[in-house]
CSV table of C-alpha atoms and ligand atoms in Angstrom, one decimal:
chain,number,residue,atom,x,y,z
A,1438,UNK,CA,6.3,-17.7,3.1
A,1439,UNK,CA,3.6,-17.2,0.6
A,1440,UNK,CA,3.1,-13.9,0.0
A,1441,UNK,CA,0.1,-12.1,-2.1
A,1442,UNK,CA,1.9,-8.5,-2.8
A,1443,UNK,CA,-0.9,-6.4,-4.5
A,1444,UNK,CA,0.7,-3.4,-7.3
A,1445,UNK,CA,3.7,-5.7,-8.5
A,1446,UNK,CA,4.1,-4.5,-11.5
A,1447,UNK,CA,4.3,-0.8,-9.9
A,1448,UNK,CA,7.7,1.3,-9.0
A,1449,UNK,CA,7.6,0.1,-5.6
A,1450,UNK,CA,5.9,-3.4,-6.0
A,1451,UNK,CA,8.4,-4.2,-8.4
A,1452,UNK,CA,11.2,-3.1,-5.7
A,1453,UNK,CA,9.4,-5.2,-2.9
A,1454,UNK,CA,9.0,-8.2,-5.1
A,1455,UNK,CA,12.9,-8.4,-6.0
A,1456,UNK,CA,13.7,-8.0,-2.3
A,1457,UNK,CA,11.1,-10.7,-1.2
A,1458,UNK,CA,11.4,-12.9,-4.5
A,1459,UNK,CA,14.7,-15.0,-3.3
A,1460,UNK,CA,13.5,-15.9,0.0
A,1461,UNK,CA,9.3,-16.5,-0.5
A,1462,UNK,CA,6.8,-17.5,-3.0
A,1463,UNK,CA,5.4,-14.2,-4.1
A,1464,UNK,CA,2.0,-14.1,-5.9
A,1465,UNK,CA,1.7,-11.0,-7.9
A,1466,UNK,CA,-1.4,-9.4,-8.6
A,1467,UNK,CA,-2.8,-6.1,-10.3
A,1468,UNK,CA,-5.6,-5.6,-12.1
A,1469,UNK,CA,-4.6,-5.8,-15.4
A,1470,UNK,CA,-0.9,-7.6,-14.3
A,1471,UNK,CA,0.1,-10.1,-12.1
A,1472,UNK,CA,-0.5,-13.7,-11.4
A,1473,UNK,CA,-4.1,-12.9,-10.0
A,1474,UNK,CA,-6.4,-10.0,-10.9
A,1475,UNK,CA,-8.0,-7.9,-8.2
A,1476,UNK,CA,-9.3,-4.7,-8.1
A,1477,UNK,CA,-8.9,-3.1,-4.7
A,1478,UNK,CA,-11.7,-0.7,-5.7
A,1479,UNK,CA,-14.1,-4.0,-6.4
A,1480,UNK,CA,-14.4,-6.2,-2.8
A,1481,UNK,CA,-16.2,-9.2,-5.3
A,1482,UNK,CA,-12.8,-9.2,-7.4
A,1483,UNK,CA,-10.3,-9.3,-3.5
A,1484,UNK,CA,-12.9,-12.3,-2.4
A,1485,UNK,CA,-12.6,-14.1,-5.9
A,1486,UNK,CA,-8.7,-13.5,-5.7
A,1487,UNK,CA,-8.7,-14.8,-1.9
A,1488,UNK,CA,-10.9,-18.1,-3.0
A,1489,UNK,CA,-8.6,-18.6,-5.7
A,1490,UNK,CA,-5.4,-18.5,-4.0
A,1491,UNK,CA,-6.0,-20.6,-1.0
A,1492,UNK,CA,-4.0,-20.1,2.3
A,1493,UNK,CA,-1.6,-17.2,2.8
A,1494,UNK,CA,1.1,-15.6,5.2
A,1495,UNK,CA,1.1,-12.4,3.9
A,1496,UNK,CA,-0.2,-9.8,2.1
A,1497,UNK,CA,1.5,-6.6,1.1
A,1498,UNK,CA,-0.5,-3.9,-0.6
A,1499,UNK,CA,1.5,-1.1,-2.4
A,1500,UNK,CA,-1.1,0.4,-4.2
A,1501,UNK,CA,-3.9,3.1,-3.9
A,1502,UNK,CA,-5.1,5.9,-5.8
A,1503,UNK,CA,-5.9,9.3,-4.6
A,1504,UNK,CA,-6.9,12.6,-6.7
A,1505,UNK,CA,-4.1,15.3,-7.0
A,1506,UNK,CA,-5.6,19.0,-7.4
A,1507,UNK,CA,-5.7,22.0,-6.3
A,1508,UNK,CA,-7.6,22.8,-3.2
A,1509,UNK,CA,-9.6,25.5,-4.5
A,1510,UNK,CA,-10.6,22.8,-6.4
A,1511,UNK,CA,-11.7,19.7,-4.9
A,1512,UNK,CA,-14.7,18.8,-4.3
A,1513,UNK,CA,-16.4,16.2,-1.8
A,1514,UNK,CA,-16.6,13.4,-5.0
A,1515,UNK,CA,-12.5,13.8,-5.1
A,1516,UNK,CA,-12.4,12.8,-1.5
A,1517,UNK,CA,-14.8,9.9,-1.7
A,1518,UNK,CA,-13.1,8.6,-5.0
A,1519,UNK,CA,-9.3,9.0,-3.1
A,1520,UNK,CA,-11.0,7.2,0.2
A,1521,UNK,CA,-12.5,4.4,-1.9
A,1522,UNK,CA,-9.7,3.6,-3.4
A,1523,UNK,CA,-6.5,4.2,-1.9
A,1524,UNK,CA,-8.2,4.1,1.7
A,1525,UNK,CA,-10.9,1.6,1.6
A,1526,UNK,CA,-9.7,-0.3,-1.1
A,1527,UNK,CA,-6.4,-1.4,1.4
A,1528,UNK,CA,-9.0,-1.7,4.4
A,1529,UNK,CA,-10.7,-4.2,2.0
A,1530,UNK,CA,-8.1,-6.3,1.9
A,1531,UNK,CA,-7.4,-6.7,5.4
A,1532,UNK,CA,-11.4,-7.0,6.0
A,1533,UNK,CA,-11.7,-10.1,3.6
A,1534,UNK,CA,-8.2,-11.0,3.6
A,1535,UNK,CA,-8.2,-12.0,7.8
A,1536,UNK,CA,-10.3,-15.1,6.6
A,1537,UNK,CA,-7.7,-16.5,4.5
A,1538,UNK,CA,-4.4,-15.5,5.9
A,1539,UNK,CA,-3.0,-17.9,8.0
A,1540,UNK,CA,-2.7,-17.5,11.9
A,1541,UNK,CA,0.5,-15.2,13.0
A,1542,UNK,CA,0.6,-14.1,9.3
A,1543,UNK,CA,0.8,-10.5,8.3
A,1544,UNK,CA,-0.5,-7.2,6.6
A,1545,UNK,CA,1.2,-4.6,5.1
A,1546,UNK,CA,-0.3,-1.6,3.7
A,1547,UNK,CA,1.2,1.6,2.3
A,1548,UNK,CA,0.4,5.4,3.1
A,1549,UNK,CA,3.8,7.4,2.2
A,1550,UNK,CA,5.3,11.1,3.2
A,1551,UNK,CA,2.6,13.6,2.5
A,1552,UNK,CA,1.1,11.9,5.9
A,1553,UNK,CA,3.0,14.0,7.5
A,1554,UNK,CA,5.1,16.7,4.9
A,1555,UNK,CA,2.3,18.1,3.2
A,1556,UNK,CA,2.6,19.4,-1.1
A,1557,UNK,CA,0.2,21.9,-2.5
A,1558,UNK,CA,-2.7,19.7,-4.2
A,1559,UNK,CA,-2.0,16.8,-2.0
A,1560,UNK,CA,-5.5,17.0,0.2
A,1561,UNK,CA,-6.6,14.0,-0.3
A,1562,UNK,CA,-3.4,12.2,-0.3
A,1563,UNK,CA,-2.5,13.3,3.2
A,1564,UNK,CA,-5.8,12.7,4.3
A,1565,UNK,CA,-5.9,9.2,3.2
A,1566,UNK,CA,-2.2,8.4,4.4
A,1567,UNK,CA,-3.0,9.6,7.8
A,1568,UNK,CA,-6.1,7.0,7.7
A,1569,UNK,CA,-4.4,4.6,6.8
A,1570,UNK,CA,-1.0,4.5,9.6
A,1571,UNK,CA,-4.3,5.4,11.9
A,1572,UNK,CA,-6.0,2.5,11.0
A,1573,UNK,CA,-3.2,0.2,11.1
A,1574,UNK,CA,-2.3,1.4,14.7
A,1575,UNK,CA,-5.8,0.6,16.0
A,1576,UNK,CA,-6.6,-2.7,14.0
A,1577,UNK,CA,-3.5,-4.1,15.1
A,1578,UNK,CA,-4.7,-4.3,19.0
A,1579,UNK,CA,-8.0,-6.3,17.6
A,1580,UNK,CA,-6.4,-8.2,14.9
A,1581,UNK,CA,-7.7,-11.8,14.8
A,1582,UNK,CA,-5.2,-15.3,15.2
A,1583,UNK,CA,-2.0,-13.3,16.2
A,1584,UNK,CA,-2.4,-11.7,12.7
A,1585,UNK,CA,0.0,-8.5,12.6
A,1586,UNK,CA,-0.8,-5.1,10.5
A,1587,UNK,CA,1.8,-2.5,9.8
A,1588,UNK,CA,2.0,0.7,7.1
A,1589,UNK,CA,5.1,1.6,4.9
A,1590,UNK,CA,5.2,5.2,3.9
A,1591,UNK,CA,7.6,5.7,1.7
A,1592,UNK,CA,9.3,8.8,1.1
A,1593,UNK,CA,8.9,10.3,-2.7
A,1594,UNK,CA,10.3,7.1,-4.9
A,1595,UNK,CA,13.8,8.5,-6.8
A,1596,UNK,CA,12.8,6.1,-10.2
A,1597,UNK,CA,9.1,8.1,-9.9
A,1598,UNK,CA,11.2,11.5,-9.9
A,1599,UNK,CA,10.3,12.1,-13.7
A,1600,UNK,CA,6.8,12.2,-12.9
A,1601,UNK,CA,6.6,13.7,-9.7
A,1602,UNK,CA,9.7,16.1,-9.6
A,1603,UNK,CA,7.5,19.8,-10.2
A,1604,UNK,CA,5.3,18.9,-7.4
A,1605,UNK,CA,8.1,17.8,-4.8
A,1606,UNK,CA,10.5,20.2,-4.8
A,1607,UNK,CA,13.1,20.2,-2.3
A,1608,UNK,CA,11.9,16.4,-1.2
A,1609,UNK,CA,14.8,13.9,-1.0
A,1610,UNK,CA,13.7,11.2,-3.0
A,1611,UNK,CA,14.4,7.1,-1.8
A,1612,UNK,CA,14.9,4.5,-4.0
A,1613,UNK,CA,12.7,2.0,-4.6
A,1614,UNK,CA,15.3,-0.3,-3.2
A,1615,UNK,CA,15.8,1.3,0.0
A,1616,UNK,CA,11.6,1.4,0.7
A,1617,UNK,CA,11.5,-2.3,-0.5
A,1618,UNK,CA,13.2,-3.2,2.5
A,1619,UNK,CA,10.5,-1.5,4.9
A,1620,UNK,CA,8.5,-4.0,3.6
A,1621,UNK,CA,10.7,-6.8,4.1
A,1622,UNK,CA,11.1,-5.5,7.8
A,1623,UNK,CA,7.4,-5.6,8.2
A,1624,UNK,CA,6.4,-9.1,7.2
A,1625,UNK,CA,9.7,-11.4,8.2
A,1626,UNK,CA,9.9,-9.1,11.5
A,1627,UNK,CA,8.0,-9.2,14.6
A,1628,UNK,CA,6.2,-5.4,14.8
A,1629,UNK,CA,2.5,-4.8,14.6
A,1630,UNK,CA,0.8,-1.5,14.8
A,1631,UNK,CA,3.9,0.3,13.2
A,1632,UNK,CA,4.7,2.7,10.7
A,1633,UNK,CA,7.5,2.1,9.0
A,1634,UNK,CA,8.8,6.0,7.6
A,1635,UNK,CA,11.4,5.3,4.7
A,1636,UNK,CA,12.8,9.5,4.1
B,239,LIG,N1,5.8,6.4,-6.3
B,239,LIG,C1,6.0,7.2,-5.2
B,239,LIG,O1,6.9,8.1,-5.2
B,239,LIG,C2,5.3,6.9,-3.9
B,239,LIG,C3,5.7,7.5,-2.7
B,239,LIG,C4,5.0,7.3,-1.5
B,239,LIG,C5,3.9,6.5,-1.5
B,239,LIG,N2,3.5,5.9,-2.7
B,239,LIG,C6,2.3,5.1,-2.7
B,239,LIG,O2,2.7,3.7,-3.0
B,239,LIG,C7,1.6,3.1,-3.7
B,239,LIG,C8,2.2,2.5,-5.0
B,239,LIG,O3,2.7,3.6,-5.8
B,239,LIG,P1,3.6,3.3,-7.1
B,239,LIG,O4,4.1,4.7,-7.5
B,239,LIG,O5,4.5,2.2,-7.0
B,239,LIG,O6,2.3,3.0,-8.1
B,239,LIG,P2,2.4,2.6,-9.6
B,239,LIG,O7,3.8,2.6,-10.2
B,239,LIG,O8,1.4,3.5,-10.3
B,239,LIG,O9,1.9,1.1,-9.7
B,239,LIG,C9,0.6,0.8,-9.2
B,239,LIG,C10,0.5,-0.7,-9.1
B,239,LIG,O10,-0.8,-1.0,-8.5
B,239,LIG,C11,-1.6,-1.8,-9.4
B,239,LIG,N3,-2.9,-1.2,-9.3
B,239,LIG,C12,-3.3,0.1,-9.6
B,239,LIG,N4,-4.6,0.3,-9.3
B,239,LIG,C13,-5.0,-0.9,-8.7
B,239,LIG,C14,-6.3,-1.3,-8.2
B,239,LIG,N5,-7.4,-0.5,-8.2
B,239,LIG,N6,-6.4,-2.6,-7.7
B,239,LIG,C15,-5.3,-3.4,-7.7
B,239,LIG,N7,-4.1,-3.1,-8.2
B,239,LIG,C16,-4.0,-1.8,-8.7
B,239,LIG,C17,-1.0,-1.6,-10.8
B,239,LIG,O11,-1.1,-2.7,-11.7
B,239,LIG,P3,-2.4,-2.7,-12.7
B,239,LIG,O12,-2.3,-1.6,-13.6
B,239,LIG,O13,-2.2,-4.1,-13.3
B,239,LIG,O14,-3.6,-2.7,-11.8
B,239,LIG,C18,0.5,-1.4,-10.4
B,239,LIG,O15,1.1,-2.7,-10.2
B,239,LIG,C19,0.5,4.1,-3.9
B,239,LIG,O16,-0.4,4.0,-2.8
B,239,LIG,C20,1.3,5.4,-3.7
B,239,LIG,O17,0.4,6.5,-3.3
B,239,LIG,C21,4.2,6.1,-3.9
């Protein structure tokens, strides 16, 4: 397959693209790495990217960003950037990506474990996750050419630990590895409409 997996160069793209990488043509892309440039945030820069590439099975999107604060302190501009861009910007991609993947291809998308398992600060993030696994359940019945959509949402990523440790305590991390192969599951296996939970 030829497979356009968006956030490559990121701790879990770079996990999905060594599980994918022996058996598919993976086309990277970010927007500052990667074999193409996109910005999920700019639709222009997916349709440019799309025309560019030509035909394609799949597309895997393991990016999004969404604002971390404080509840006391978000205001309605943090939710609209986090739904832009993690929410939107992934709903992009499906919405001008249909045209140019291939019939029965696929769409996979990423949400992750405050969907459900909520941190302080994380508002938007749980917001947006839950859009997203919502979204993929209901596009999945109207999808066009037998196309299938499907979320990952990874658990807290172990080699992200550094980072994130102070603000997940008592959250069992997953590797990258092990949250790769959710991915793997999603576009070589038959399932639409799913989430995938990787805890
Ligand atoms: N890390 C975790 O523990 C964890 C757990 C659950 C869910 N998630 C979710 O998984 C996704 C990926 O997380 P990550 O930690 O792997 O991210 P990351 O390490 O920060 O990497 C982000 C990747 O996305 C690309 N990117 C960033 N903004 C982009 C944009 N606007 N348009 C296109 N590409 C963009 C980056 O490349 P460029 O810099 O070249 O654009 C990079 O390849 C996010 O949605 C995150 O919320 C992460």
């Amino acid at each position: 397959m030829r497979i356009l997996l968006v956030g490559a160069s990121g701790t879990i793209g770079r996990a999905v693209e060594a599980e994918l990488e022996g058996r598919h043509e993976v086309v990277s892309a970010g927007r500052h790495t990667g074999d193409v440039r996109l910005d999920i945030y700019d639709s222009e820069s997916i349709r440019a990217a799309f025309g560019e590439l030509g035909p394609i099975d799949a597309v895997i999107s393991a990016t999004g960003a969404v604002q971390f604060a404080p509840f006391a302190e978000m205001q309605a501009a943090d939710y609209v950037m986090s739904l832009r861009n993690k929410l939107m910007g992934q709903v992009n991609l499906v919405l001008i990506g249909r045209e140019h993947v291939r019939a029965a291809g696929s769409f996979t998308l990423t949400s992750g474990v405050l969907d459900e398992d909520p941190i302080l600060g994380g508002t938007a993030a749980s917001m947006v996750n839950g859009g997203i696994n919502a979204f993929v359940l209901a596009a999945s019945i109207e999808m066009p050419a037998g196309q299938r959509i499907n979320a990952v949402s990874p658990g807290v990523i172990e080699e992200a630990m550094d980072h994130y440790a102070p603000y997940f305590r008592g959250f069992e991390s997953v590797p990258a590895r092990r949250a790769a192969l959710a991915y793997a599951k999603s576009v070589e296996g038959g399932r639409t409409g799913h989430v995938f939970r990787v805890r």
